[in-house]
């Protein structure tokens, strides 16, 4: 269902449309700012490099009595050789089995360094169909990885919270031996805690991988960190590429470690990006609420009522009684509100997920259920605990948190 919780005078009345338009505007502004910053930083270096190169060509032409036209023709041939994987320095073969395996790994993970590309017509045609299936399967793998990470974090964080309450000495005598059956029925981990844990994991993996790349590849440590982010985020510029020399000391061990670091890094960064997108969505909801107050004062009363469930209110937390439960003065509330208060959330995941109707993740889930012959069900109470619904990684997180919450 859609909520009309911002100004009725605006041309877009639904939350989804307003959030989409606002996000599109912010992305355009973000791109403009990024272009201005990179242009100011990198443009002077580019001009200096052009000047040095033109001077080198001119000196070479005069020294060896070669016309600039012939020299440029030779350089174009060398550029074609580079595209085929030929370098002045000795590198590993590009299309032996191990080189081809490295290539298909960059294809299905969407990293695409670009240092190896097919040059034959048959190779290009095969890549189109191979990448179509491989990229889809890898994205599904990343989603399943995120599902299991969220499940693990939910179990661990809930167990830690229960132990903390046990050790506080505030429990009534009658429930000490069966605390899990009575405690925190609507509790769920905060999205900010999940984001923090994933961020720390990604930083740890990047630092350890950089400590390996620096001595083995001969890169500076900062360049190694740069390579880790570009690779783990699947940007894949190709200016730095690991495991390309013809031989390494402990070569087999290094290539296995390189594969594992890239796999773990990509999974962590992918999961982190999905969690950050939830936070961005919360900020957009908060901005929409503030904009509604600016456009129409008549919406203030409606925004105050609906904003309690659909918009961020930074810093506002419900009053809590003992053991993390809401106080009786708050009156009856559903488990979604209860879970949000207990975990310190600024916005309910159920409210975030309710606005999204159709997505690729839902299509994947329906196709998976059809293939298995039965729908995947979650505990019946999940529709009432604030975890049901959602799309993409957000939908996976909601479903897994629901299962974890009910299993506890």
PDB file of C-alpha atoms in Angstrom, residues 144-395:
ATOM      1  CA  UNK A 144      22.527 -16.047  -0.922  1.00  0.00           C
ATOM      2  CA  UNK A 145      25.797 -15.068   0.720  1.00  0.00           C
ATOM      3  CA  UNK A 146      24.154 -11.909   2.072  1.00  0.00           C
ATOM      4  CA  UNK A 147      21.233 -14.009   3.345  1.00  0.00           C
ATOM      5  CA  UNK A 148      23.548 -16.224   5.366  1.00  0.00           C
ATOM      6  CA  UNK A 149      25.603 -13.325   6.660  1.00  0.00           C
ATOM      7  CA  UNK A 150      22.452 -11.628   7.953  1.00  0.00           C
ATOM      8  CA  UNK A 151      21.289 -14.870   9.570  1.00  0.00           C
ATOM      9  CA  UNK A 152      24.618 -15.364  11.314  1.00  0.00           C
ATOM     10  CA  UNK A 153      24.804 -11.766  12.518  1.00  0.00           C
ATOM     11  CA  UNK A 154      21.221 -11.884  13.775  1.00  0.00           C
ATOM     12  CA  UNK A 155      21.830 -15.068  15.793  1.00  0.00           C
ATOM     13  CA  UNK A 156      25.114 -13.833  17.257  1.00  0.00           C
ATOM     14  CA  UNK A 157      23.870 -10.341  18.111  1.00  0.00           C
ATOM     15  CA  UNK A 158      20.677 -11.647  19.703  1.00  0.00           C
ATOM     16  CA  UNK A 159      22.646 -14.160  21.762  1.00  0.00           C
ATOM     17  CA  UNK A 160      24.996 -11.414  22.945  1.00  0.00           C
ATOM     18  CA  UNK A 161      22.052  -9.216  23.893  1.00  0.00           C
ATOM     19  CA  UNK A 162      20.398 -12.012  25.832  1.00  0.00           C
ATOM     20  CA  UNK A 163      23.629 -12.791  27.674  1.00  0.00           C
ATOM     21  CA  UNK A 164      24.059  -9.133  28.545  1.00  0.00           C
ATOM     22  CA  UNK A 165      20.579  -9.037  30.080  1.00  0.00           C
ATOM     23  CA  UNK A 166      21.213 -12.298  31.950  1.00  0.00           C
ATOM     24  CA  UNK A 167      24.399 -10.897  33.476  1.00  0.00           C
ATOM     25  CA  UNK A 168      22.749  -7.649  34.468  1.00  0.00           C
ATOM     26  CA  UNK A 169      20.987  -9.349  37.406  1.00  0.00           C
ATOM     27  CA  UNK A 170      17.649  -7.755  36.543  1.00  0.00           C
ATOM     28  CA  UNK A 171      15.812 -10.944  35.588  1.00  0.00           C
ATOM     29  CA  UNK A 172      12.932 -12.196  37.741  1.00  0.00           C
ATOM     30  CA  UNK A 173      13.782 -15.503  39.450  1.00  0.00           C
ATOM     31  CA  UNK A 174      11.218 -17.572  37.569  1.00  0.00           C
ATOM     32  CA  UNK A 175      12.531 -17.198  34.014  1.00  0.00           C
ATOM     33  CA  UNK A 176      16.279 -17.512  34.461  1.00  0.00           C
ATOM     34  CA  UNK A 177      16.363 -21.100  33.201  1.00  0.00           C
ATOM     35  CA  UNK A 178      14.100 -20.559  30.195  1.00  0.00           C
ATOM     36  CA  UNK A 179      14.969 -17.036  29.281  1.00  0.00           C
ATOM     37  CA  UNK A 180      14.996 -17.509  25.497  1.00  0.00           C
ATOM     38  CA  UNK A 181      11.295 -18.383  25.475  1.00  0.00           C
ATOM     39  CA  UNK A 182      10.281 -15.095  27.086  1.00  0.00           C
ATOM     40  CA  UNK A 183      12.914 -12.528  26.163  1.00  0.00           C
ATOM     41  CA  UNK A 184      12.973 -10.099  23.286  1.00  0.00           C
ATOM     42  CA  UNK A 185      10.166 -11.590  21.170  1.00  0.00           C
ATOM     43  CA  UNK A 186      10.226  -8.686  18.699  1.00  0.00           C
ATOM     44  CA  UNK A 187      13.934  -7.935  18.802  1.00  0.00           C
ATOM     45  CA  UNK A 188      15.968  -7.655  15.596  1.00  0.00           C
ATOM     46  CA  UNK A 189      19.503  -6.349  14.945  1.00  0.00           C
ATOM     47  CA  UNK A 190      19.873  -2.764  13.880  1.00  0.00           C
ATOM     48  CA  UNK A 191      20.761  -2.157  10.255  1.00  0.00           C
ATOM     49  CA  UNK A 192      23.490   0.187  11.511  1.00  0.00           C
ATOM     50  CA  UNK A 193      25.096  -2.603  13.520  1.00  0.00           C
ATOM     51  CA  UNK A 194      25.047  -4.837  10.452  1.00  0.00           C
ATOM     52  CA  UNK A 195      26.563  -2.055   8.354  1.00  0.00           C
ATOM     53  CA  UNK A 196      29.316  -1.502  10.930  1.00  0.00           C
ATOM     54  CA  UNK A 197      30.213  -5.199  11.069  1.00  0.00           C
ATOM     55  CA  UNK A 198      30.288  -5.548   7.282  1.00  0.00           C
ATOM     56  CA  UNK A 199      32.360  -2.379   6.966  1.00  0.00           C
ATOM     57  CA  UNK A 200      34.924  -3.586   9.484  1.00  0.00           C
ATOM     58  CA  UNK A 201      35.072  -6.956   7.734  1.00  0.00           C
ATOM     59  CA  UNK A 202      35.679  -5.329   4.356  1.00  0.00           C
ATOM     60  CA  UNK A 203      38.417  -3.094   5.811  1.00  0.00           C
ATOM     61  CA  UNK A 204      40.105  -6.072   7.478  1.00  0.00           C
ATOM     62  CA  UNK A 205      40.080  -8.123   4.270  1.00  0.00           C
ATOM     63  CA  UNK A 206      41.399  -5.165   2.240  1.00  0.00           C
ATOM     64  CA  UNK A 207      44.249  -4.483   4.669  1.00  0.00           C
ATOM     65  CA  UNK A 208      45.303  -8.140   4.784  1.00  0.00           C
ATOM     66  CA  UNK A 209      45.125  -8.475   0.998  1.00  0.00           C
ATOM     67  CA  UNK A 210      47.140  -5.266   0.545  1.00  0.00           C
ATOM     68  CA  UNK A 211      49.806  -6.591   2.901  1.00  0.00           C
ATOM     69  CA  UNK A 212      50.118  -9.569   0.527  1.00  0.00           C
ATOM     70  CA  UNK A 213      50.027  -7.598  -2.754  1.00  0.00           C
ATOM     71  CA  UNK A 214      52.631  -5.001  -1.711  1.00  0.00           C
ATOM     72  CA  UNK A 215      55.676  -7.325  -1.527  1.00  0.00           C
ATOM     73  CA  UNK A 216      54.525  -9.834  -4.152  1.00  0.00           C
ATOM     74  CA  UNK A 217      53.410  -7.428  -6.892  1.00  0.00           C
ATOM     75  CA  UNK A 218      55.794  -4.635  -5.958  1.00  0.00           C
ATOM     76  CA  UNK A 219      53.023  -2.053  -5.498  1.00  0.00           C
ATOM     77  CA  UNK A 220      52.883   0.700  -2.918  1.00  0.00           C
ATOM     78  CA  UNK A 221      50.568  -0.117  -0.007  1.00  0.00           C
ATOM     79  CA  UNK A 222      48.175   2.691  -0.975  1.00  0.00           C
ATOM     80  CA  UNK A 223      48.062   1.369  -4.543  1.00  0.00           C
ATOM     81  CA  UNK A 224      47.267  -2.071  -3.134  1.00  0.00           C
ATOM     82  CA  UNK A 225      44.371  -0.645  -1.099  1.00  0.00           C
ATOM     83  CA  UNK A 226      43.162   1.175  -4.214  1.00  0.00           C
ATOM     84  CA  UNK A 227      43.302  -2.088  -6.168  1.00  0.00           C
ATOM     85  CA  UNK A 228      41.343  -3.884  -3.438  1.00  0.00           C
ATOM     86  CA  UNK A 229      38.497  -1.382  -3.493  1.00  0.00           C
ATOM     87  CA  UNK A 230      38.336  -1.232  -7.300  1.00  0.00           C
ATOM     88  CA  UNK A 231      38.307  -5.022  -7.483  1.00  0.00           C
ATOM     89  CA  UNK A 232      36.032  -5.818  -4.535  1.00  0.00           C
ATOM     90  CA  UNK A 233      33.464  -3.265  -5.699  1.00  0.00           C
ATOM     91  CA  UNK A 234      33.611  -4.847  -9.214  1.00  0.00           C
ATOM     92  CA  UNK A 235      34.588  -1.518 -10.803  1.00  0.00           C
ATOM     93  CA  UNK A 236      37.662  -3.149 -12.352  1.00  0.00           C
ATOM     94  CA  UNK A 237      39.542  -0.358 -14.127  1.00  0.00           C
ATOM     95  CA  UNK A 238      42.409  -2.652 -15.097  1.00  0.00           C
ATOM     96  CA  UNK A 239      45.264  -0.244 -14.297  1.00  0.00           C
ATOM     97  CA  UNK A 240      46.322  -2.640 -11.510  1.00  0.00           C
ATOM     98  CA  UNK A 241      45.766  -6.364 -12.006  1.00  0.00           C
ATOM     99  CA  UNK A 242      47.071  -9.048  -9.690  1.00  0.00           C
ATOM    100  CA  UNK A 243      48.662 -12.388 -10.599  1.00  0.00           C
ATOM    101  CA  UNK A 244      49.828 -11.357 -14.087  1.00  0.00           C
ATOM    102  CA  UNK A 245      53.573 -11.948 -13.934  1.00  0.00           C
ATOM    103  CA  UNK A 246      55.008 -15.058 -15.548  1.00  0.00           C
ATOM    104  CA  UNK A 247      56.353 -16.449 -12.274  1.00  0.00           C
ATOM    105  CA  UNK A 248      56.096 -15.790  -8.549  1.00  0.00           C
ATOM    106  CA  UNK A 249      57.752 -17.193  -5.500  1.00  0.00           C
ATOM    107  CA  UNK A 250      55.290 -19.690  -3.993  1.00  0.00           C
ATOM    108  CA  UNK A 251      53.169 -19.156  -7.111  1.00  0.00           C
ATOM    109  CA  UNK A 252      50.453 -21.727  -6.396  1.00  0.00           C
ATOM    110  CA  UNK A 253      49.931 -20.490  -2.845  1.00  0.00           C
ATOM    111  CA  UNK A 254      49.777 -16.880  -4.003  1.00  0.00           C
ATOM    112  CA  UNK A 255      47.187 -17.558  -6.683  1.00  0.00           C
ATOM    113  CA  UNK A 256      44.963 -19.470  -4.262  1.00  0.00           C
ATOM    114  CA  UNK A 257      45.238 -16.650  -1.700  1.00  0.00           C
ATOM    115  CA  UNK A 258      44.535 -14.074  -4.419  1.00  0.00           C
ATOM    116  CA  UNK A 259      41.371 -15.946  -5.439  1.00  0.00           C
ATOM    117  CA  UNK A 260      40.119 -16.259  -1.854  1.00  0.00           C
ATOM    118  CA  UNK A 261      40.768 -12.602  -1.020  1.00  0.00           C
ATOM    119  CA  UNK A 262      38.920 -11.436  -4.128  1.00  0.00           C
ATOM    120  CA  UNK A 263      35.987 -13.780  -3.437  1.00  0.00           C
ATOM    121  CA  UNK A 264      35.592 -12.713   0.209  1.00  0.00           C
ATOM    122  CA  UNK A 265      36.135  -9.049  -0.623  1.00  0.00           C
ATOM    123  CA  UNK A 266      33.532  -8.982  -3.391  1.00  0.00           C
ATOM    124  CA  UNK A 267      30.963 -10.731  -1.179  1.00  0.00           C
ATOM    125  CA  UNK A 268      31.547  -8.334   1.746  1.00  0.00           C
ATOM    126  CA  UNK A 269      31.494  -5.173  -0.365  1.00  0.00           C
ATOM    127  CA  UNK A 270      28.375  -6.326  -2.224  1.00  0.00           C
ATOM    128  CA  UNK A 271      26.602  -6.946   1.074  1.00  0.00           C
ATOM    129  CA  UNK A 272      27.824  -3.615   2.447  1.00  0.00           C
ATOM    130  CA  UNK A 273      26.513  -1.749  -0.593  1.00  0.00           C
ATOM    131  CA  UNK A 274      23.064  -3.291  -0.110  1.00  0.00           C
ATOM    132  CA  UNK A 275      22.956  -2.324   3.561  1.00  0.00           C
ATOM    133  CA  UNK A 276      24.126   1.226   2.762  1.00  0.00           C
ATOM    134  CA  UNK A 277      21.297   1.465   0.220  1.00  0.00           C
ATOM    135  CA  UNK A 278      18.845   0.856   3.087  1.00  0.00           C
ATOM    136  CA  UNK A 279      20.346   3.768   5.018  1.00  0.00           C
ATOM    137  CA  UNK A 280      20.138   5.978   1.913  1.00  0.00           C
ATOM    138  CA  UNK A 281      16.481   5.041   1.611  1.00  0.00           C
ATOM    139  CA  UNK A 282      15.924   6.087   5.203  1.00  0.00           C
ATOM    140  CA  UNK A 283      17.539   9.444   4.524  1.00  0.00           C
ATOM    141  CA  UNK A 284      15.328   9.917   1.461  1.00  0.00           C
ATOM    142  CA  UNK A 285      12.233   9.230   3.574  1.00  0.00           C
ATOM    143  CA  UNK A 286      13.384  11.802   6.109  1.00  0.00           C
ATOM    144  CA  UNK A 287      14.039  14.362   3.357  1.00  0.00           C
ATOM    145  CA  UNK A 288      10.586  13.761   1.860  1.00  0.00           C
ATOM    146  CA  UNK A 289       8.968  14.391   5.225  1.00  0.00           C
ATOM    147  CA  UNK A 290      10.889  17.640   5.672  1.00  0.00           C
ATOM    148  CA  UNK A 291      10.040  18.758   2.137  1.00  0.00           C
ATOM    149  CA  UNK A 292       6.354  18.130   2.746  1.00  0.00           C
ATOM    150  CA  UNK A 293       6.429  20.583   5.649  1.00  0.00           C
ATOM    151  CA  UNK A 294       7.975  23.241   3.439  1.00  0.00           C
ATOM    152  CA  UNK A 295       5.442  22.911   0.624  1.00  0.00           C
ATOM    153  CA  UNK A 296       2.203  22.667   2.544  1.00  0.00           C
ATOM    154  CA  UNK A 297       1.417  23.512   6.162  1.00  0.00           C
ATOM    155  CA  UNK A 298      -1.856  21.608   5.931  1.00  0.00           C
ATOM    156  CA  UNK A 299       0.121  18.362   5.775  1.00  0.00           C
ATOM    157  CA  UNK A 300       1.777  18.880   9.130  1.00  0.00           C
ATOM    158  CA  UNK A 301      -0.904  17.080  11.078  1.00  0.00           C
ATOM    159  CA  UNK A 302      -1.060  14.154   8.655  1.00  0.00           C
ATOM    160  CA  UNK A 303       2.749  13.957   8.535  1.00  0.00           C
ATOM    161  CA  UNK A 304       2.893  13.834  12.315  1.00  0.00           C
ATOM    162  CA  UNK A 305       0.525  10.859  12.349  1.00  0.00           C
ATOM    163  CA  UNK A 306       1.962   8.903   9.430  1.00  0.00           C
ATOM    164  CA  UNK A 307       5.561   9.931   9.963  1.00  0.00           C
ATOM    165  CA  UNK A 308       5.604   7.920  13.176  1.00  0.00           C
ATOM    166  CA  UNK A 309       5.604   4.761  11.086  1.00  0.00           C
ATOM    167  CA  UNK A 310       6.988   5.856   7.713  1.00  0.00           C
ATOM    168  CA  UNK A 311       9.725   8.424   8.199  1.00  0.00           C
ATOM    169  CA  UNK A 312      12.978   8.750  10.045  1.00  0.00           C
ATOM    170  CA  UNK A 313      13.034  10.769  13.207  1.00  0.00           C
ATOM    171  CA  UNK A 314      16.721  10.943  14.061  1.00  0.00           C
ATOM    172  CA  UNK A 315      17.370  10.659  17.762  1.00  0.00           C
ATOM    173  CA  UNK A 316      13.830   9.706  18.728  1.00  0.00           C
ATOM    174  CA  UNK A 317      13.453   6.469  20.657  1.00  0.00           C
ATOM    175  CA  UNK A 318      10.489   4.951  22.364  1.00  0.00           C
ATOM    176  CA  UNK A 319      10.453   4.706  26.096  1.00  0.00           C
ATOM    177  CA  UNK A 320      11.513   1.305  27.302  1.00  0.00           C
ATOM    178  CA  UNK A 321      10.799  -0.569  30.437  1.00  0.00           C
ATOM    179  CA  UNK A 322      12.891  -3.256  32.050  1.00  0.00           C
ATOM    180  CA  UNK A 323      14.433  -6.025  29.928  1.00  0.00           C
ATOM    181  CA  UNK A 324      14.197  -3.802  26.798  1.00  0.00           C
ATOM    182  CA  UNK A 325      10.379  -3.991  26.647  1.00  0.00           C
ATOM    183  CA  UNK A 326       8.165  -0.916  26.048  1.00  0.00           C
ATOM    184  CA  UNK A 327       6.657   0.596  29.116  1.00  0.00           C
ATOM    185  CA  UNK A 328       2.975   0.190  29.772  1.00  0.00           C
ATOM    186  CA  UNK A 329       2.422   3.920  29.368  1.00  0.00           C
ATOM    187  CA  UNK A 330       3.137   3.558  25.679  1.00  0.00           C
ATOM    188  CA  UNK A 331      -0.002   1.528  25.234  1.00  0.00           C
ATOM    189  CA  UNK A 332      -0.373  -1.484  22.988  1.00  0.00           C
ATOM    190  CA  UNK A 333       1.929  -1.657  19.993  1.00  0.00           C
ATOM    191  CA  UNK A 334       2.644  -4.234  17.340  1.00  0.00           C
ATOM    192  CA  UNK A 335       5.807  -6.273  17.276  1.00  0.00           C
ATOM    193  CA  UNK A 336       7.191  -4.159  14.411  1.00  0.00           C
ATOM    194  CA  UNK A 337       7.257  -1.040  16.537  1.00  0.00           C
ATOM    195  CA  UNK A 338       8.462  -3.083  19.496  1.00  0.00           C
ATOM    196  CA  UNK A 339      11.332  -4.567  17.495  1.00  0.00           C
ATOM    197  CA  UNK A 340      12.319  -1.180  16.157  1.00  0.00           C
ATOM    198  CA  UNK A 341      12.478   0.295  19.639  1.00  0.00           C
ATOM    199  CA  UNK A 342      14.409  -2.618  21.071  1.00  0.00           C
ATOM    200  CA  UNK A 343      17.042  -2.554  18.327  1.00  0.00           C
ATOM    201  CA  UNK A 344      17.421   1.221  18.232  1.00  0.00           C
ATOM    202  CA  UNK A 345      16.210   1.474  14.612  1.00  0.00           C
ATOM    203  CA  UNK A 346      15.206   4.894  13.359  1.00  0.00           C
ATOM    204  CA  UNK A 347      12.804   3.372  10.837  1.00  0.00           C
ATOM    205  CA  UNK A 348      11.051   0.057  10.455  1.00  0.00           C
ATOM    206  CA  UNK A 349      12.347  -2.296   7.790  1.00  0.00           C
ATOM    207  CA  UNK A 350       8.723  -3.236   7.154  1.00  0.00           C
ATOM    208  CA  UNK A 351       7.934   0.367   6.275  1.00  0.00           C
ATOM    209  CA  UNK A 352      10.953   0.527   3.986  1.00  0.00           C
ATOM    210  CA  UNK A 353       9.961  -2.644   2.190  1.00  0.00           C
ATOM    211  CA  UNK A 354       6.238  -1.872   1.839  1.00  0.00           C
ATOM    212  CA  UNK A 355       6.682   0.705  -0.930  1.00  0.00           C
ATOM    213  CA  UNK A 356       8.457  -1.624  -3.347  1.00  0.00           C
ATOM    214  CA  UNK A 357       6.035  -3.720  -5.390  1.00  0.00           C
ATOM    215  CA  UNK A 358       7.964  -5.445  -8.181  1.00  0.00           C
ATOM    216  CA  UNK A 359      11.659  -6.154  -8.557  1.00  0.00           C
ATOM    217  CA  UNK A 360      14.096  -8.625  -9.995  1.00  0.00           C
ATOM    218  CA  UNK A 361      14.496 -10.224  -6.575  1.00  0.00           C
ATOM    219  CA  UNK A 362      10.779 -11.050  -6.390  1.00  0.00           C
ATOM    220  CA  UNK A 363      10.949 -12.560  -9.873  1.00  0.00           C
ATOM    221  CA  UNK A 364      13.945 -14.647  -8.815  1.00  0.00           C
ATOM    222  CA  UNK A 365      12.124 -15.830  -5.692  1.00  0.00           C
ATOM    223  CA  UNK A 366       9.005 -16.798  -7.663  1.00  0.00           C
ATOM    224  CA  UNK A 367      11.033 -18.645 -10.267  1.00  0.00           C
ATOM    225  CA  UNK A 368      12.952 -20.454  -7.522  1.00  0.00           C
ATOM    226  CA  UNK A 369       9.723 -21.509  -5.829  1.00  0.00           C
ATOM    227  CA  UNK A 370       8.331 -22.777  -9.129  1.00  0.00           C
ATOM    228  CA  UNK A 371      11.515 -24.740  -9.818  1.00  0.00           C
ATOM    229  CA  UNK A 372      11.434 -26.326  -6.359  1.00  0.00           C
ATOM    230  CA  UNK A 373       7.754 -27.147  -6.618  1.00  0.00           C
ATOM    231  CA  UNK A 374       6.756 -25.419  -3.404  1.00  0.00           C
ATOM    232  CA  UNK A 375       6.777 -21.891  -2.025  1.00  0.00           C
ATOM    233  CA  UNK A 376       9.295 -21.016   0.620  1.00  0.00           C
ATOM    234  CA  UNK A 377       7.379 -20.115   3.750  1.00  0.00           C
ATOM    235  CA  UNK A 378       8.409 -18.206   6.755  1.00  0.00           C
ATOM    236  CA  UNK A 379       6.942 -18.612  10.202  1.00  0.00           C
ATOM    237  CA  UNK A 380       3.347 -17.440  10.234  1.00  0.00           C
ATOM    238  CA  UNK A 381       4.062 -14.719  12.724  1.00  0.00           C
ATOM    239  CA  UNK A 382       6.585 -13.114  10.403  1.00  0.00           C
ATOM    240  CA  UNK A 383       3.837 -11.089   8.805  1.00  0.00           C
ATOM    241  CA  UNK A 384       3.243  -9.496  12.136  1.00  0.00           C
ATOM    242  CA  UNK A 385       6.783  -8.952  13.362  1.00  0.00           C
ATOM    243  CA  UNK A 386       7.867  -6.371  10.828  1.00  0.00           C
ATOM    244  CA  UNK A 387      10.090  -8.558   8.669  1.00  0.00           C
ATOM    245  CA  UNK A 388       7.796  -9.577   5.833  1.00  0.00           C
ATOM    246  CA  UNK A 389       7.952  -7.999   2.404  1.00  0.00           C
ATOM    247  CA  UNK A 390      10.801  -6.234   0.706  1.00  0.00           C
ATOM    248  CA  UNK A 391      12.735  -6.567  -2.508  1.00  0.00           C
ATOM    249  CA  UNK A 392      16.288  -7.384  -3.485  1.00  0.00           C
ATOM    250  CA  UNK A 393      18.836  -7.590  -0.726  1.00  0.00           C
ATOM    251  CA  UNK A 394      16.393  -5.788   1.581  1.00  0.00           C
ATOM    252  CA  UNK A 395      13.825  -8.534   1.055  1.00  0.00           C
TER     253      UNK A 395
END
